[in-house]
Amino acid sequence: MRPILPNKTEFVPHAPENEHEIFSGMRTYPDNVKVYHPHGTIDATSVFWHNKLHPNALNFAVYVDPKATERAILFQRVYTDIQKLAWKFDDDRMITRDYAPQHPFNQWLSTRGFHLVQTKLIATVDLIGLSLGNPVGPGTLKTFAEISRQDQLYQHILGQSMSQYAGKPAFNPAITISLPDWSALISHRQMSTAPFALIQDGHLAAFSFLYDLDDRSVKLGQMNGVNASALNRLLNQQLKWLQDHDQILAGEFEMANRLEMKIFQSLPFKDVNKYEAYMRLA
């Protein structure tokens, strides 16, 4: 006979529109899920996790059934448990993220000292039939496979990309790790045959990561260039390559980042969703 209450690894509430952080968190960290059933049925669930690159933050997500009664009491109970976890693990900050508009629990967190620290736009664009410019200029394009065989240049790119990542986001800085470990992280699912770097006069002028998501989708990753024109040329060649391979481009664009927003505004992205992060010091 099925139990009256499903256990915590089975319980997945009906997903509200554009609210997936709780669901991915529950699938990834089932042992860190807690359910609340003060009246015999599940009214809320929470999940927490840590990121080894950002070890001082407690990441969490919470779902509260809109039909739950005594929500103010339930909100406080869930938040108290989250705060106790931060103290237990000696975390110095608590962070939650979700699509905007935020659901009632995350809105309520603003009354407990949480504030908006990051806003990203998450969007896709189908490159088929899209008219692309053709910026010209000196230099040679290299694929990731070609660059990774040039050890000195590849180590230089790894160092640049790790330094760039470590400074973002400022509200939750990353620790420094070894270059081999960083290489394993940043090269996972990187497309090896697409244009990756632009070399001008024997020097690295720009690089841009592209990650294979599925048969047709590619995600734009970290970008770096000595100047805007070099990076623009590389990105344009990447888009042309993806277009020739019938690919859909996905991207995350931080609204506070001028370069990322210029790229976002230059292409007709669709299905744009706003993704917000809120933080409070523990």
Short mmCIF file of C-alpha atoms in Angstrom, two decimals:
data_model
loop_
_atom_site.label_atom_id
_atom_site.label_comp_id
_atom_site.label_asym_id
_atom_site.label_seq_id
_atom_site.Cartn_x
_atom_site.Cartn_y
_atom_site.Cartn_z
CA MET A 1 0.00 0.00 0.00
CA ARG A 2 1.31 3.43 -0.89
CA PRO A 3 2.07 5.54 2.19
CA ILE A 4 -0.12 8.56 2.86
CA LEU A 5 2.89 10.87 2.58
CA PRO A 6 5.41 10.32 -0.22
CA ASN A 7 9.00 10.27 0.94
CA LYS A 8 11.24 13.23 0.23
CA THR A 9 12.88 11.74 -2.88
CA GLU A 10 9.51 11.02 -4.50
CA PHE A 11 7.80 14.32 -3.78
CA VAL A 12 7.98 16.74 -6.72
CA PRO A 13 5.24 19.38 -6.62
CA HIS A 14 3.61 20.65 -9.78
CA ALA A 15 6.12 23.05 -11.31
CA PRO A 16 4.97 26.66 -11.49
CA GLU A 17 5.89 28.44 -14.72
CA ASN A 18 9.60 29.29 -14.99
CA GLU A 19 10.44 28.02 -11.53
CA HIS A 20 12.84 25.12 -11.84
CA GLU A 21 15.58 25.70 -9.26
CA ILE A 22 13.81 23.66 -6.60
CA PHE A 23 13.20 20.77 -8.99
CA SER A 24 16.75 20.51 -10.34
CA GLY A 25 18.04 20.86 -6.79
CA MET A 26 15.86 18.02 -5.53
CA ARG A 27 16.98 15.74 -8.35
CA THR A 28 20.65 16.56 -7.84
CA TYR A 29 20.74 16.57 -4.02
CA PRO A 30 17.96 14.24 -2.85
CA ASP A 31 19.66 13.67 0.50
CA ASN A 32 19.49 17.41 1.22
CA VAL A 33 15.74 17.71 0.72
CA LYS A 34 13.39 18.45 3.61
CA VAL A 35 9.59 18.36 3.46
CA TYR A 36 7.08 20.14 5.68
CA HIS A 37 3.69 18.58 6.38
CA PRO A 38 2.19 20.26 9.46
CA HIS A 39 -1.38 19.34 8.47
CA GLY A 40 -0.89 15.84 7.08
CA THR A 41 -0.15 16.87 3.50
CA ILE A 42 3.07 18.35 2.18
CA ASP A 43 2.91 22.14 2.25
CA ALA A 44 6.54 22.95 1.43
CA THR A 45 9.89 21.48 0.51
CA SER A 46 13.42 22.83 0.62
CA VAL A 47 16.82 21.74 -0.67
CA PHE A 48 20.34 23.03 -0.03
CA TRP A 49 23.74 22.43 -1.59
CA HIS A 50 27.33 23.66 -1.67
CA ASN A 51 29.62 24.53 -4.57
CA LYS A 52 33.28 23.62 -4.09
CA LEU A 53 34.37 26.65 -6.10
CA HIS A 54 32.36 28.92 -3.79
CA PRO A 55 32.70 27.10 -0.45
CA ASN A 56 31.48 29.88 1.83
CA ALA A 57 27.92 30.04 0.51
CA LEU A 58 24.89 27.95 1.37
CA ASN A 59 22.78 27.64 -1.79
CA PHE A 60 19.14 26.79 -1.27
CA ALA A 61 15.76 26.66 -2.97
CA VAL A 62 12.31 26.49 -1.43
CA TYR A 63 8.86 25.63 -2.76
CA VAL A 64 5.71 26.42 -0.78
CA ASP A 65 2.33 25.25 -1.98
CA PRO A 66 0.24 28.34 -2.82
CA LYS A 67 -2.73 26.68 -1.08
CA ALA A 68 -0.84 26.07 2.16
CA THR A 69 -2.44 27.60 5.25
CA GLU A 70 -0.62 29.72 7.84
CA ARG A 71 2.03 30.59 5.28
CA ALA A 72 3.67 33.28 7.43
CA ILE A 73 4.40 30.68 10.12
CA LEU A 74 5.54 28.17 7.50
CA PHE A 75 7.82 30.72 5.81
CA GLN A 76 9.52 31.49 9.11
CA ARG A 77 9.93 27.82 9.99
CA VAL A 78 11.55 27.01 6.65
CA TYR A 79 13.83 30.05 6.83
CA THR A 80 14.90 29.23 10.38
CA ASP A 81 15.95 25.75 9.23
CA ILE A 82 17.94 27.24 6.32
CA GLN A 83 19.68 29.67 8.66
CA LYS A 84 20.57 26.85 11.06
CA LEU A 85 22.19 24.97 8.16
CA ALA A 86 24.33 28.01 7.34
CA TRP A 87 25.48 28.17 10.96
CA LYS A 88 26.09 24.42 11.06
CA PHE A 89 28.34 24.48 8.00
CA ASP A 90 29.95 27.80 9.00
CA ASP A 91 28.78 29.45 5.76
CA ASP A 92 29.07 33.21 5.69
CA ARG A 93 26.27 33.81 3.17
CA MET A 94 22.99 32.32 1.97
CA ILE A 95 21.99 32.49 -1.70
CA THR A 96 18.84 31.56 -3.57
CA ARG A 97 18.08 31.97 -7.28
CA ASP A 98 15.02 31.69 -9.46
CA TYR A 99 13.16 33.09 -12.43
CA ALA A 100 11.44 36.45 -12.09
CA PRO A 101 8.92 37.26 -10.90
CA GLN A 102 9.95 35.62 -7.66
CA HIS A 103 7.50 33.32 -5.92
CA PRO A 104 6.00 34.38 -2.56
CA PHE A 105 8.64 32.76 -0.35
CA ASN A 106 11.54 34.48 -2.14
CA GLN A 107 9.62 37.76 -2.07
CA TRP A 108 9.17 37.31 1.68
CA LEU A 109 12.93 36.85 2.08
CA SER A 110 13.38 40.55 1.30
CA THR A 111 11.85 41.21 4.74
CA ARG A 112 14.63 39.11 6.26
CA GLY A 113 17.57 41.00 4.84
CA PHE A 114 17.97 39.33 1.45
CA HIS A 115 18.75 41.64 -1.47
CA LEU A 116 19.12 41.28 -5.22
CA VAL A 117 22.77 40.70 -6.17
CA GLN A 118 22.61 39.45 -9.76
CA THR A 119 20.21 39.50 -12.70
CA LYS A 120 20.75 37.39 -15.81
CA LEU A 121 18.81 37.06 -19.03
CA ILE A 122 18.55 33.46 -20.25
CA ALA A 123 17.56 33.13 -23.88
CA THR A 124 17.92 31.22 -27.16
CA VAL A 125 18.10 32.16 -30.82
CA ASP A 126 17.71 29.95 -33.90
CA LEU A 127 20.58 30.87 -36.21
CA ILE A 128 19.07 29.30 -39.35
CA GLY A 129 18.25 32.01 -41.89
CA LEU A 130 19.70 34.74 -39.69
CA SER A 131 21.61 37.40 -41.60
CA LEU A 132 25.06 37.80 -40.09
CA GLY A 133 27.67 40.43 -40.80
CA ASN A 134 31.14 39.51 -41.94
CA PRO A 135 33.71 41.64 -40.08
CA VAL A 136 37.10 41.41 -41.71
CA GLY A 137 40.49 41.80 -40.17
CA PRO A 138 43.87 40.17 -39.73
CA GLY A 139 44.37 36.95 -37.88
CA THR A 140 43.90 33.20 -37.93
CA LEU A 141 41.05 31.24 -36.39
CA LYS A 142 41.89 28.20 -34.28
CA THR A 143 39.62 25.45 -32.96
CA PHE A 144 39.70 24.28 -29.36
CA ALA A 145 41.30 21.02 -30.49
CA GLU A 146 44.12 22.94 -32.15
CA ILE A 147 44.65 25.27 -29.18
CA SER A 148 44.66 22.45 -26.62
CA ARG A 149 47.61 20.88 -28.48
CA GLN A 150 49.66 24.06 -28.05
CA ASP A 151 50.49 23.68 -24.38
CA GLN A 152 51.98 27.11 -23.67
CA LEU A 153 49.10 28.95 -25.33
CA TYR A 154 46.51 26.69 -23.76
CA GLN A 155 47.97 27.24 -20.27
CA HIS A 156 47.85 30.99 -20.90
CA ILE A 157 44.16 30.79 -21.84
CA LEU A 158 43.42 28.68 -18.77
CA GLY A 159 45.09 31.24 -16.54
CA GLN A 160 43.18 34.12 -18.11
CA SER A 161 39.84 32.34 -17.94
CA MET A 162 40.34 31.26 -14.31
CA SER A 163 41.25 34.82 -13.27
CA GLN A 164 38.22 36.13 -15.12
CA TYR A 165 35.94 33.61 -13.41
CA ALA A 166 37.40 34.18 -9.95
CA GLY A 167 36.31 37.81 -10.01
CA LYS A 168 32.72 36.99 -10.93
CA PRO A 169 30.37 37.15 -9.29
CA ALA A 170 31.74 39.68 -6.82
CA PHE A 171 29.05 38.82 -4.27
CA ASN A 172 30.30 35.22 -4.08
CA PRO A 173 33.98 35.06 -5.09
CA ALA A 174 35.55 31.77 -6.13
CA ILE A 175 38.61 30.10 -4.65
CA THR A 176 41.74 29.50 -6.70
CA ILE A 177 42.22 25.95 -7.96
CA SER A 178 44.96 24.23 -9.94
CA LEU A 179 45.07 24.75 -13.70
CA PRO A 180 44.55 21.01 -14.42
CA ASP A 181 41.38 21.06 -12.28
CA TRP A 182 40.22 24.25 -13.96
CA SER A 183 40.90 22.73 -17.37
CA ALA A 184 38.71 19.74 -16.52
CA LEU A 185 35.89 22.04 -15.43
CA ILE A 186 35.93 24.60 -18.22
CA SER A 187 36.59 22.19 -21.08
CA HIS A 188 33.75 19.80 -20.22
CA ARG A 189 31.48 19.56 -23.30
CA GLN A 190 33.46 22.27 -25.07
CA MET A 191 33.01 21.94 -28.85
CA SER A 192 36.38 20.87 -30.19
CA THR A 193 35.89 21.61 -33.91
CA ALA A 194 34.22 25.03 -33.75
CA PRO A 195 36.24 28.28 -33.94
CA PHE A 196 37.59 28.98 -30.46
CA ALA A 197 40.43 31.51 -30.66
CA LEU A 198 41.71 34.30 -32.88
CA ILE A 199 45.47 34.68 -33.29
CA GLN A 200 46.86 37.97 -34.57
CA ASP A 201 50.59 38.63 -35.21
CA GLY A 202 51.41 35.46 -33.33
CA HIS A 203 49.51 36.54 -30.21
CA LEU A 204 46.18 35.58 -28.71
CA ALA A 205 43.61 38.24 -29.63
CA ALA A 206 40.38 36.60 -28.44
CA PHE A 207 38.84 33.34 -27.24
CA SER A 208 35.27 32.24 -26.65
CA PHE A 209 33.95 28.95 -25.26
CA LEU A 210 31.05 27.06 -26.87
CA TYR A 211 29.41 24.17 -25.05
CA ASP A 212 27.47 21.33 -26.64
CA LEU A 213 24.08 21.00 -24.90
CA ASP A 214 22.35 18.50 -27.18
CA ASP A 215 22.01 17.58 -30.88
CA ARG A 216 21.01 21.10 -31.91
CA SER A 217 21.76 23.44 -29.02
CA VAL A 218 25.01 25.14 -28.11
CA LYS A 219 25.65 27.39 -25.13
CA LEU A 220 27.84 30.47 -25.31
CA GLY A 221 30.42 30.43 -22.52
CA GLN A 222 33.16 32.68 -21.22
CA MET A 223 34.56 35.26 -23.66
CA ASN A 224 37.77 37.29 -23.67
CA GLY A 225 39.41 39.67 -26.14
CA VAL A 226 42.22 42.21 -26.27
CA ASN A 227 39.76 44.59 -27.93
CA ALA A 228 36.14 44.68 -29.06
CA SER A 229 36.88 44.24 -32.77
CA ALA A 230 38.89 41.04 -32.24
CA LEU A 231 36.23 39.49 -30.06
CA ASN A 232 33.49 40.61 -32.44
CA ARG A 233 35.24 38.94 -35.36
CA LEU A 234 35.67 35.69 -33.46
CA LEU A 235 32.07 35.64 -32.23
CA ASN A 236 30.78 36.32 -35.73
CA GLN A 237 32.77 33.40 -37.13
CA GLN A 238 31.48 31.18 -34.37
CA LEU A 239 27.91 32.15 -35.24
CA LYS A 240 28.51 31.44 -38.92
CA TRP A 241 29.97 28.04 -38.05
CA LEU A 242 26.97 27.23 -35.86
CA GLN A 243 24.61 28.42 -38.57
CA ASP A 244 26.23 26.06 -41.08
CA HIS A 245 25.71 23.21 -38.61
CA ASP A 246 22.00 24.02 -37.97
CA GLN A 247 22.53 24.99 -34.38
CA ILE A 248 20.45 26.92 -31.87
CA LEU A 249 22.45 29.26 -29.63
CA ALA A 250 21.67 29.56 -25.92
CA GLY A 251 23.18 32.09 -23.60
CA GLU A 252 23.16 33.67 -20.16
CA PHE A 253 23.75 37.41 -20.14
CA GLU A 254 24.39 39.33 -16.95
CA MET A 255 22.56 42.64 -17.07
CA ALA A 256 25.38 44.44 -15.24
CA ASN A 257 27.95 43.27 -17.83
CA ARG A 258 28.20 45.74 -20.72
CA LEU A 259 29.85 43.28 -23.14
CA GLU A 260 27.31 40.53 -22.51
CA MET A 261 24.41 42.94 -22.95
CA LYS A 262 25.85 44.22 -26.25
CA ILE A 263 25.94 40.66 -27.55
CA PHE A 264 22.41 40.04 -26.28
CA GLN A 265 21.10 43.19 -27.99
CA SER A 266 22.84 42.36 -31.27
CA LEU A 267 20.90 39.13 -31.86
CA PRO A 268 17.13 38.45 -31.99
CA PHE A 269 16.97 36.23 -28.90
CA LYS A 270 13.62 34.66 -28.07
CA ASP A 271 12.11 32.97 -25.01
CA VAL A 272 13.93 35.47 -22.82
CA ASN A 273 13.67 34.79 -19.09
CA LYS A 274 15.02 36.89 -16.25
CA TYR A 275 16.92 34.93 -13.61
CA GLU A 276 17.60 36.62 -10.26
CA ALA A 277 19.92 35.80 -7.35
CA TYR A 278 19.27 37.02 -3.81
CA MET A 279 21.76 36.90 -0.95
CA ARG A 280 22.06 37.60 2.74
CA LEU A 281 25.13 37.34 4.94
CA ALA A 282 24.62 34.57 7.48
#
